[in-house]
mmCIF file of C-alpha atoms and ligand atoms in Angstrom:
data_model
loop_
_atom_site.group_PDB
_atom_site.id
_atom_site.type_symbol
_atom_site.label_atom_id
_atom_site.label_comp_id
_atom_site.label_asym_id
_atom_site.label_seq_id
_atom_site.Cartn_x
_atom_site.Cartn_y
_atom_site.Cartn_z
ATOM 1 C CA MET J 1430 -4.595 7.390 89.165
ATOM 2 C CA GLU J 1431 -1.138 7.838 90.708
ATOM 3 C CA GLY J 1432 1.880 5.787 91.589
ATOM 4 C CA LEU J 1433 1.181 2.539 89.778
ATOM 5 C CA LYS J 1434 4.164 0.267 89.919
ATOM 6 C CA THR J 1435 2.876 -3.263 89.655
ATOM 7 C CA LYS J 1436 4.823 -5.406 87.274
ATOM 8 C CA ILE J 1437 2.598 -7.829 85.382
ATOM 9 C CA THR J 1438 3.572 -10.615 82.982
ATOM 10 C CA ALA J 1439 1.286 -12.359 80.522
ATOM 11 C CA ILE J 1440 1.644 -15.085 77.909
ATOM 12 C CA ALA J 1441 -0.502 -15.347 74.788
ATOM 13 C CA ASN J 1442 -0.278 -17.988 72.098
ATOM 14 C CA THR J 1443 -0.494 -17.175 68.432
ATOM 15 C CA ASN J 1444 -3.334 -18.420 66.242
ATOM 16 C CA ILE J 1445 -3.810 -19.484 62.641
ATOM 17 C CA ALA J 1446 -7.091 -18.755 60.881
ATOM 18 C CA LEU J 1447 -8.960 -21.687 59.335
ATOM 19 C CA VAL J 1448 -11.475 -19.232 57.865
ATOM 20 C CA LYS J 1449 -9.571 -16.022 57.243
ATOM 21 C CA TYR J 1450 -10.160 -12.405 58.194
ATOM 22 C CA TRP J 1451 -9.394 -10.249 55.175
ATOM 23 C CA GLY J 1452 -10.673 -6.669 54.899
ATOM 24 C CA LYS J 1453 -11.751 -3.997 57.357
ATOM 25 C CA ARG J 1454 -15.052 -2.131 57.434
ATOM 26 C CA ASP J 1455 -13.483 0.296 59.936
ATOM 27 C CA THR J 1456 -9.712 0.768 59.738
ATOM 28 C CA ASN J 1457 -9.484 2.832 62.903
ATOM 29 C CA LEU J 1458 -11.375 0.487 65.243
ATOM 30 C CA ILE J 1459 -10.198 -2.576 63.261
ATOM 31 C CA LEU J 1460 -13.648 -3.950 62.472
ATOM 32 C CA PRO J 1461 -13.767 -6.704 59.856
ATOM 33 C CA PHE J 1462 -16.150 -7.193 56.967
ATOM 34 C CA ASN J 1463 -16.369 -10.915 57.780
ATOM 35 C CA SER J 1464 -16.166 -13.174 60.822
ATOM 36 C CA SER J 1465 -13.233 -15.618 61.020
ATOM 37 C CA ILE J 1466 -12.352 -18.866 62.811
ATOM 38 C CA SER J 1467 -8.951 -19.846 64.151
ATOM 39 C CA MET J 1468 -7.031 -22.412 66.124
ATOM 40 C CA THR J 1469 -4.822 -21.093 68.923
ATOM 41 C CA LEU J 1470 -1.454 -22.893 68.711
ATOM 42 C CA ASP J 1471 0.258 -24.567 71.662
ATOM 43 C CA LYS J 1472 3.892 -24.127 70.601
ATOM 44 C CA LEU J 1473 4.165 -20.488 69.549
ATOM 45 C CA TYR J 1474 3.699 -17.689 72.035
ATOM 46 C CA THR J 1475 4.677 -14.206 73.194
ATOM 47 C CA LYS J 1476 5.537 -13.409 76.796
ATOM 48 C CA THR J 1477 5.291 -9.778 77.869
ATOM 49 C CA THR J 1478 6.096 -7.937 81.108
ATOM 50 C CA VAL J 1479 4.665 -4.436 81.651
ATOM 51 C CA GLU J 1480 5.297 -1.929 84.406
ATOM 52 C CA PHE J 1481 3.735 1.542 84.510
ATOM 53 C CA SER J 1482 5.402 4.170 86.637
ATOM 54 C CA ASP J 1483 5.120 7.897 87.289
ATOM 55 C CA SER J 1484 8.907 8.065 87.265
ATOM 56 C CA TYR J 1485 9.237 6.939 83.611
ATOM 57 C CA ARG J 1486 9.442 9.841 81.156
ATOM 58 C CA THR J 1487 8.593 7.889 78.007
ATOM 59 C CA HIS J 1488 7.466 4.430 76.949
ATOM 60 C CA GLU J 1489 10.410 2.066 76.694
ATOM 61 C CA ILE J 1490 9.624 -1.014 74.629
ATOM 62 C CA MET J 1491 11.915 -3.942 73.865
ATOM 63 C CA ILE J 1492 10.954 -6.924 71.751
ATOM 64 C CA ASP J 1493 13.274 -9.923 71.444
ATOM 65 C CA GLY J 1494 16.161 -8.014 72.975
ATOM 66 C CA LYS J 1495 15.894 -4.906 70.777
ATOM 67 C CA THR J 1496 14.421 -1.469 71.494
ATOM 68 C CA ILE J 1497 11.726 -1.079 68.877
ATOM 69 C CA GLU J 1498 11.315 2.019 66.730
ATOM 70 C CA GLY J 1499 9.448 3.359 63.698
ATOM 71 C CA GLU J 1500 6.022 1.970 62.764
ATOM 72 C CA GLU J 1501 6.269 -0.869 65.286
ATOM 73 C CA TYR J 1502 6.935 1.584 68.141
ATOM 74 C CA THR J 1503 4.164 3.988 67.075
ATOM 75 C CA ARG J 1504 1.635 1.159 66.864
ATOM 76 C CA THR J 1505 2.556 -0.245 70.282
ATOM 77 C CA VAL J 1506 2.528 3.191 71.921
ATOM 78 C CA LYS J 1507 -0.893 3.918 70.395
ATOM 79 C CA HIS J 1508 -2.151 0.743 72.061
ATOM 80 C CA LEU J 1509 -0.633 1.638 75.442
ATOM 81 C CA GLU J 1510 -2.091 5.162 75.223
ATOM 82 C CA MET J 1511 -5.555 3.764 74.505
ATOM 83 C CA LEU J 1512 -5.344 1.486 77.562
ATOM 84 C CA LYS J 1513 -3.998 4.335 79.743
ATOM 85 C CA GLU J 1514 -6.913 6.516 78.738
ATOM 86 C CA ILE J 1515 -9.420 3.846 79.789
ATOM 87 C CA ALA J 1516 -7.668 3.586 83.171
ATOM 88 C CA ASP J 1517 -7.266 7.364 83.447
ATOM 89 C CA TYR J 1518 -3.532 7.002 84.081
ATOM 90 C CA LYS J 1519 -0.886 9.520 82.987
ATOM 91 C CA GLY J 1520 2.471 7.789 83.508
ATOM 92 C CA TYR J 1521 4.537 5.696 81.094
ATOM 93 C CA ALA J 1522 5.367 2.031 80.693
ATOM 94 C CA LYS J 1523 8.375 -0.198 80.453
ATOM 95 C CA VAL J 1524 7.535 -3.173 78.241
ATOM 96 C CA ILE J 1525 9.733 -6.184 77.590
ATOM 97 C CA SER J 1526 8.396 -8.804 75.240
ATOM 98 C CA GLU J 1527 9.792 -12.064 73.910
ATOM 99 C CA ASN J 1528 8.562 -14.425 71.247
ATOM 100 C CA ASN J 1529 9.514 -18.073 71.675
ATOM 101 C CA PHE J 1530 9.922 -18.219 67.892
ATOM 102 C CA PRO J 1531 12.211 -15.990 65.816
ATOM 103 C CA LYS J 1532 10.255 -12.869 64.786
ATOM 104 C CA LYS J 1533 12.008 -12.988 61.454
ATOM 105 C CA ALA J 1534 10.760 -16.547 60.828
ATOM 106 C CA GLY J 1535 7.802 -15.097 59.022
ATOM 107 C CA ILE J 1536 5.215 -16.259 61.533
ATOM 108 C CA ALA J 1537 2.827 -13.464 62.457
ATOM 109 C CA SER J 1538 3.732 -12.282 65.935
ATOM 110 C CA SER J 1539 1.153 -9.490 66.067
ATOM 111 C CA ALA J 1540 -1.691 -11.802 67.191
ATOM 112 C CA SER J 1541 0.141 -13.190 70.226
ATOM 113 C CA GLY J 1542 2.003 -9.899 70.754
ATOM 114 C CA PHE J 1543 -1.043 -7.640 71.095
ATOM 115 C CA ALA J 1544 -2.971 -10.264 73.088
ATOM 116 C CA ALA J 1545 -0.118 -10.572 75.625
ATOM 117 C CA LEU J 1546 0.346 -6.790 75.762
ATOM 118 C CA THR J 1547 -3.383 -6.198 76.306
ATOM 119 C CA LEU J 1548 -3.647 -8.721 79.130
ATOM 120 C CA SER J 1549 -0.464 -7.596 80.942
ATOM 121 C CA ALA J 1550 -1.034 -3.846 80.507
ATOM 122 C CA THR J 1551 -4.705 -3.873 81.548
ATOM 123 C CA LYS J 1552 -3.810 -5.881 84.681
ATOM 124 C CA ALA J 1553 -0.941 -3.515 85.467
ATOM 125 C CA LEU J 1554 -3.409 -0.625 85.122
ATOM 126 C CA ASN J 1555 -5.743 -2.338 87.591
ATOM 127 C CA LEU J 1556 -8.409 -2.887 84.957
ATOM 128 C CA ASN J 1557 -9.896 -6.275 85.649
ATOM 129 C CA LEU J 1558 -11.529 -7.214 82.394
ATOM 130 C CA ASP J 1559 -13.316 -10.346 81.237
ATOM 131 C CA LYS J 1560 -12.219 -12.209 78.110
ATOM 132 C CA LYS J 1561 -14.752 -10.475 75.883
ATOM 133 C CA ASP J 1562 -13.484 -7.013 76.841
ATOM 134 C CA LEU J 1563 -9.857 -8.121 76.584
ATOM 135 C CA SER J 1564 -10.528 -9.433 73.091
ATOM 136 C CA ILE J 1565 -12.234 -6.186 72.052
ATOM 137 C CA LEU J 1566 -9.156 -4.233 73.219
ATOM 138 C CA ALA J 1567 -6.604 -6.675 71.759
ATOM 139 C CA ARG J 1568 -8.431 -6.293 68.428
ATOM 140 C CA ARG J 1569 -7.529 -2.595 68.403
ATOM 141 C CA GLY J 1570 -3.818 -3.536 68.207
ATOM 142 C CA SER J 1571 -4.197 -6.194 65.523
ATOM 143 C CA GLY J 1572 -7.375 -7.872 64.294
ATOM 144 C CA SER J 1573 -6.076 -11.411 64.672
ATOM 145 C CA ALA J 1574 -5.043 -10.637 68.300
ATOM 146 C CA SER J 1575 -8.753 -10.676 69.223
ATOM 147 C CA ARG J 1576 -8.630 -14.453 68.633
ATOM 148 C CA SER J 1577 -5.542 -15.073 70.813
ATOM 149 C CA ILE J 1578 -7.230 -14.198 74.115
ATOM 150 C CA GLU J 1579 -9.098 -17.529 73.955
ATOM 151 C CA GLY J 1580 -7.513 -20.952 73.586
ATOM 152 C CA GLY J 1581 -8.607 -23.892 71.431
ATOM 153 C CA PHE J 1582 -10.937 -23.012 68.562
ATOM 154 C CA VAL J 1583 -12.161 -19.433 68.332
ATOM 155 C CA GLU J 1584 -14.602 -17.430 66.254
ATOM 156 C CA TRP J 1585 -14.007 -13.707 65.876
ATOM 157 C CA ILE J 1586 -17.570 -12.487 65.513
ATOM 158 C CA LYS J 1587 -17.504 -9.547 63.127
ATOM 159 C CA GLY J 1588 -20.277 -7.654 64.935
ATOM 160 C CA ASN J 1589 -22.512 -5.004 63.426
ATOM 161 C CA GLN J 1590 -22.192 -2.029 65.774
ATOM 162 C CA SER J 1591 -20.159 0.988 64.728
ATOM 163 C CA ASP J 1592 -18.488 1.173 68.172
ATOM 164 C CA GLY J 1593 -17.055 -2.355 67.764
ATOM 165 C CA LEU J 1594 -18.297 -3.550 71.151
ATOM 166 C CA ASP J 1595 -19.871 -6.633 69.549
ATOM 167 C CA SER J 1596 -16.732 -7.589 67.567
ATOM 168 C CA TYR J 1597 -14.635 -10.052 69.592
ATOM 169 C CA GLY J 1598 -13.208 -13.573 69.780
ATOM 170 C CA LYS J 1599 -15.468 -16.209 71.288
ATOM 171 C CA SER J 1600 -14.585 -19.814 72.128
ATOM 172 C CA LEU J 1601 -16.082 -22.472 69.860
ATOM 173 C CA ALA J 1602 -14.362 -25.434 71.525
ATOM 174 C CA SER J 1603 -11.606 -25.940 74.093
ATOM 175 C CA LYS J 1604 -8.091 -27.106 73.197
ATOM 176 C CA ASP J 1605 -8.892 -30.598 74.506
ATOM 177 C CA HIS J 1606 -11.871 -30.941 72.181
ATOM 178 C CA TRP J 1607 -9.710 -32.221 69.302
ATOM 179 C CA SER J 1608 -6.331 -33.318 70.598
ATOM 180 C CA ASP J 1609 -5.123 -35.300 67.549
ATOM 181 C CA LEU J 1610 -5.590 -32.414 65.121
ATOM 182 C CA ALA J 1611 -2.146 -31.124 64.115
ATOM 183 C CA LEU J 1612 -1.076 -27.964 62.321
ATOM 184 C CA ILE J 1613 2.484 -28.007 61.025
ATOM 185 C CA VAL J 1614 3.976 -24.545 60.497
ATOM 186 C CA THR J 1615 6.690 -24.674 57.837
ATOM 187 C CA ILE J 1616 9.292 -21.939 57.485
ATOM 188 C CA LEU J 1617 10.163 -21.554 53.806
ATOM 189 C CA ASP J 1618 11.330 -17.996 53.343
ATOM 190 C CA PRO J 1619 12.125 -16.133 56.536
ATOM 191 C CA ARG J 1620 12.579 -12.727 54.900
ATOM 192 C CA LYS J 1621 10.295 -9.871 55.895
ATOM 193 C CA LYS J 1622 7.381 -9.498 53.476
ATOM 194 C CA LYS J 1623 7.083 -6.390 51.325
ATOM 195 C CA THR J 1624 3.407 -5.624 51.999
ATOM 196 C CA GLY J 1625 2.054 -6.087 55.514
ATOM 197 C CA SER J 1626 -1.468 -7.398 56.088
ATOM 198 C CA ARG J 1627 -2.787 -3.933 56.932
ATOM 199 C CA ALA J 1628 -1.815 -2.410 53.573
ATOM 200 C CA GLY J 1629 -2.628 -5.645 51.718
ATOM 201 C CA MET J 1630 -6.177 -5.742 53.050
ATOM 202 C CA LYS J 1631 -6.815 -2.137 52.127
ATOM 203 C CA GLN J 1632 -5.494 -2.658 48.613
ATOM 204 C CA THR J 1633 -7.755 -5.716 48.230
ATOM 205 C CA VAL J 1634 -10.916 -4.010 49.492
ATOM 206 C CA ASP J 1635 -10.204 -0.987 47.288
ATOM 207 C CA THR J 1636 -9.233 -2.728 44.053
ATOM 208 C CA SER J 1637 -9.992 -6.475 43.791
ATOM 209 C CA PRO J 1638 -13.019 -7.304 41.617
ATOM 210 C CA LEU J 1639 -13.218 -10.611 43.509
ATOM 211 C CA TYR J 1640 -13.580 -9.088 46.974
ATOM 212 C CA LYS J 1641 -17.370 -9.040 46.690
ATOM 213 C CA THR J 1642 -17.381 -12.762 45.884
ATOM 214 C CA TRP J 1643 -15.130 -13.435 48.866
ATOM 215 C CA LEU J 1644 -17.706 -11.796 51.135
ATOM 216 C CA GLU J 1645 -20.566 -13.656 49.466
ATOM 217 C CA THR J 1646 -18.996 -17.074 50.079
ATOM 218 C CA VAL J 1647 -17.355 -16.671 53.473
ATOM 219 C CA ASP J 1648 -20.528 -17.211 55.535
ATOM 220 C CA GLU J 1649 -20.934 -20.697 54.100
ATOM 221 C CA ASP J 1650 -17.269 -21.452 54.959
ATOM 222 C CA LEU J 1651 -17.918 -20.298 58.528
ATOM 223 C CA LEU J 1652 -20.950 -22.603 58.816
ATOM 224 C CA GLN J 1653 -19.014 -25.589 57.442
ATOM 225 C CA MET J 1654 -16.004 -24.859 59.657
ATOM 226 C CA LYS J 1655 -18.117 -24.692 62.821
ATOM 227 C CA LYS J 1656 -19.752 -27.988 61.896
ATOM 228 C CA ALA J 1657 -16.339 -29.552 61.137
ATOM 229 C CA ILE J 1658 -14.925 -28.470 64.495
ATOM 230 C CA LEU J 1659 -17.949 -29.490 66.558
ATOM 231 C CA GLU J 1660 -18.194 -32.893 64.834
ATOM 232 C CA ARG J 1661 -14.408 -33.348 64.581
ATOM 233 C CA ASN J 1662 -14.826 -33.943 60.849
ATOM 234 C CA PHE J 1663 -11.254 -33.624 59.528
ATOM 235 C CA THR J 1664 -12.117 -33.889 55.823
ATOM 236 C CA LEU J 1665 -14.601 -31.043 56.145
ATOM 237 C CA LEU J 1666 -12.208 -28.939 58.253
ATOM 238 C CA GLY J 1667 -9.231 -29.378 55.937
ATOM 239 C CA SER J 1668 -11.072 -28.954 52.648
ATOM 240 C CA THR J 1669 -12.932 -25.866 53.908
ATOM 241 C CA ALA J 1670 -9.730 -24.278 55.273
ATOM 242 C CA GLU J 1671 -7.768 -24.934 52.077
ATOM 243 C CA LEU J 1672 -10.432 -23.555 49.747
ATOM 244 C CA ASN J 1673 -10.964 -20.547 52.009
ATOM 245 C CA ALA J 1674 -7.233 -19.703 51.955
ATOM 246 C CA LEU J 1675 -7.119 -20.045 48.162
ATOM 247 C CA LYS J 1676 -10.145 -17.772 47.814
ATOM 248 C CA MET J 1677 -8.480 -15.141 50.018
ATOM 249 C CA HIS J 1678 -5.328 -15.353 47.895
ATOM 250 C CA ALA J 1679 -7.426 -15.039 44.716
ATOM 251 C CA THR J 1680 -8.621 -11.656 46.031
ATOM 252 C CA MET J 1681 -4.992 -10.678 46.700
ATOM 253 C CA HIS J 1682 -3.769 -11.801 43.263
ATOM 254 C CA THR J 1683 -6.426 -9.668 41.561
ATOM 255 C CA THR J 1684 -5.638 -6.324 43.203
ATOM 256 C CA SER J 1685 -3.930 -3.544 41.289
ATOM 257 C CA PRO J 1686 -1.031 -3.770 41.477
ATOM 258 C CA PRO J 1687 -1.252 -7.543 42.101
ATOM 259 C CA LEU J 1688 -0.380 -8.729 45.578
ATOM 260 C CA MET J 1689 1.510 -12.004 45.586
ATOM 261 C CA TYR J 1690 2.515 -13.455 48.956
ATOM 262 C CA TRP J 1691 3.468 -16.819 47.434
ATOM 263 C CA LYS J 1692 7.064 -17.755 46.724
ATOM 264 C CA PRO J 1693 8.155 -20.662 44.500
ATOM 265 C CA GLU J 1694 8.701 -22.661 47.705
ATOM 266 C CA SER J 1695 5.077 -22.088 48.733
ATOM 267 C CA ILE J 1696 3.862 -23.700 45.509
ATOM 268 C CA VAL J 1697 6.242 -26.639 45.930
ATOM 269 C CA LEU J 1698 4.699 -27.249 49.362
ATOM 270 C CA MET J 1699 1.117 -26.883 48.108
ATOM 271 C CA GLU J 1700 1.878 -29.534 45.479
ATOM 272 C CA GLU J 1701 3.457 -31.788 48.104
ATOM 273 C CA VAL J 1702 0.264 -31.586 50.176
ATOM 274 C CA MET J 1703 -1.887 -32.413 47.145
ATOM 275 C CA SER J 1704 0.336 -35.322 46.168
ATOM 276 C CA PHE J 1705 0.172 -36.661 49.750
ATOM 277 C CA ARG J 1706 -3.613 -36.687 49.397
ATOM 278 C CA GLU J 1707 -3.394 -38.603 46.125
ATOM 279 C CA LYS J 1708 -1.318 -41.210 47.971
ATOM 280 C CA GLY J 1709 -3.946 -41.507 50.707
ATOM 281 C CA VAL J 1710 -2.236 -39.355 53.372
ATOM 282 C CA GLU J 1711 -4.990 -36.903 54.171
ATOM 283 C CA CYS J 1712 -3.640 -33.395 54.706
ATOM 284 C CA TYR J 1713 -4.528 -29.862 53.618
ATOM 285 C CA PHE J 1714 -2.733 -26.519 53.512
ATOM 286 C CA THR J 1715 -3.507 -22.997 54.553
ATOM 287 C CA ILE J 1716 -1.468 -19.845 53.890
ATOM 288 C CA ASP J 1717 -1.647 -16.298 55.246
ATOM 289 C CA ALA J 1718 -0.185 -12.956 54.193
ATOM 290 C CA GLY J 1719 3.281 -14.449 53.753
ATOM 291 C CA PRO J 1720 4.943 -17.394 51.984
ATOM 292 C CA GLN J 1721 4.876 -19.986 54.784
ATOM 293 C CA ILE J 1722 2.615 -23.015 54.326
ATOM 294 C CA LYS J 1723 0.735 -24.458 57.288
ATOM 295 C CA ILE J 1724 -0.262 -28.117 56.942
ATOM 296 C CA LEU J 1725 -3.350 -29.524 58.642
ATOM 297 C CA CYS J 1726 -3.301 -33.256 59.379
ATOM 298 C CA LEU J 1727 -4.115 -35.817 62.039
ATOM 299 C CA ASP J 1728 -1.477 -37.090 64.496
ATOM 300 C CA LYS J 1729 -1.382 -40.533 62.879
ATOM 301 C CA ASP J 1730 0.085 -38.965 59.716
ATOM 302 C CA VAL J 1731 2.549 -36.567 61.385
ATOM 303 C CA PRO J 1732 5.577 -38.945 61.192
ATOM 304 C CA THR J 1733 5.090 -39.529 57.429
ATOM 305 C CA ILE J 1734 4.726 -35.805 56.738
ATOM 306 C CA GLU J 1735 7.660 -34.885 59.033
ATOM 307 C CA LYS J 1736 9.900 -37.320 57.178
ATOM 308 C CA ARG J 1737 9.081 -35.730 53.808
ATOM 309 C CA LEU J 1738 9.463 -32.170 55.144
ATOM 310 C CA SER J 1739 12.953 -33.014 56.421
ATOM 311 C CA GLU J 1740 13.922 -34.099 52.894
ATOM 312 C CA LEU J 1741 12.708 -30.941 51.138
ATOM 313 C CA THR J 1742 15.388 -28.265 50.669
ATOM 314 C CA GLU J 1743 12.635 -25.608 50.436
ATOM 315 C CA VAL J 1744 11.723 -26.223 54.081
ATOM 316 C CA LYS J 1745 14.129 -24.333 56.379
ATOM 317 C CA SER J 1746 12.379 -25.607 59.517
ATOM 318 C CA PHE J 1747 8.984 -26.696 60.760
ATOM 319 C CA ILE J 1748 7.037 -26.843 64.021
ATOM 320 C CA VAL J 1749 4.292 -29.384 64.749
ATOM 321 C CA CYS J 1750 1.514 -27.644 66.710
ATOM 322 C CA HIS J 1751 -1.788 -28.595 68.303
ATOM 323 C CA ALA J 1752 -4.583 -26.508 69.816
ATOM 324 C CA GLY J 1753 -3.201 -24.365 72.650
ATOM 325 C CA ASP J 1754 -4.071 -22.397 75.765
ATOM 326 C CA GLU J 1755 -5.867 -19.107 76.278
ATOM 327 C CA ALA J 1756 -3.916 -15.963 77.234
ATOM 328 C CA ARG J 1757 -2.803 -16.132 80.879
ATOM 329 C CA LEU J 1758 -0.749 -14.415 83.583
ATOM 330 C CA SER J 1759 2.688 -15.644 84.561
ATOM 331 C CA ASN J 1760 4.687 -15.029 87.729
ATOM 332 C CA GLU J 1761 8.038 -15.125 85.967
ATOM 333 C CA PRO J 1762 8.669 -11.524 84.817
ATOM 334 C CA LEU J 1763 11.145 -10.678 82.078
ATOM 335 C CA PHE J 1764 12.738 -7.880 84.171
HETATM 336 O O1 PMV A 2973 -4.647 -9.087 62.187
HETATM 337 P P1 PMV A 2973 -3.620 -9.040 61.134
HETATM 338 O O2 PMV A 2973 -3.336 -7.668 60.677
HETATM 339 O O3 PMV A 2973 -2.384 -9.821 61.546
HETATM 340 O O4 PMV A 2973 -4.203 -9.808 59.829
HETATM 341 C C1 PMV A 2973 -4.316 -11.195 59.721
HETATM 342 C C2 PMV A 2973 -4.601 -11.579 58.321
HETATM 343 C C3 PMV A 2973 -4.469 -13.050 57.983
HETATM 344 O O5 PMV A 2973 -3.450 -13.646 58.737
HETATM 345 C C4 PMV A 2973 -4.095 -13.173 56.506
HETATM 346 C C5 PMV A 2973 -5.770 -13.810 58.175
HETATM 347 C C6 PMV A 2973 -6.187 -14.095 59.585
HETATM 348 O O6 PMV A 2973 -7.401 -14.196 59.788
HETATM 349 O O7 PMV A 2973 -5.336 -14.260 60.477
#
């Protein structure tokens, strides 16, 4: 294929898992041991513009105003090369990408980042793919990106095939299905974490004696979570999400050497959530491979929780989110 020069822009929102993905059965194809369920968020997204051209001599990639290098560059180039191979194209790409939240805020940008890159780059390469195929390809960049192609509530089906063609994100319910469900992302410690999720997962699978138990109990969490979402049962959703996150962290804490993503501020926030519940304000927390706490609650309780978060010195900032849109094209390019 010669002479491609279409500039394509895509937007993908990030997602937070309510039943987590933790552990790969295939590290190359990024195939998980367990299925996971997430909510795509309305407020946090990545916008990416891609242009392939025969006149470029190398891939030029800028994220949030900076030319990326090192591991981040290698990983992004690997993704572009995979997509080029599918399209049988030999040129290079210029990629400009922007997150609408500070990358250093400690919110995972890889989910929205690889989903936006996959949609924009495949379109620019004239590959017109459906959402299932886009999700399968986004997954190759970052597992959680497979869930950011769809909006609303999404299940990443783990699949059983060794080629990974049955491992993709599938919609469970649209964003309008549950409009008063809120997820408040708190920023507690914006510093970059020491162990990324990729290395953390491997360490857990290889060394945690609790990993087997995690896998034995996750299917029940998935069943309960699907029921909670379909029936809009907040108590079931929140309690299942909170216990699932704590179980994932129990596998992390029991690796050798131990993997501890929590900071003192994380524990303060977990206690705040539990004390809210004791006072009759129903809310639950979830936490990923980093110190930030995400609070699940219903809209009616958002003002009460916001007021308390503004008083806590541990909370640097917070963003109140709801279920958001699927990945989509935009006609406002970044260059
Ligand atoms: O896909 P990754 O490498 O960003 O891993 C995501 C891991 C967790 O955020 C901890 C859980 C999840 O399902 O998103």
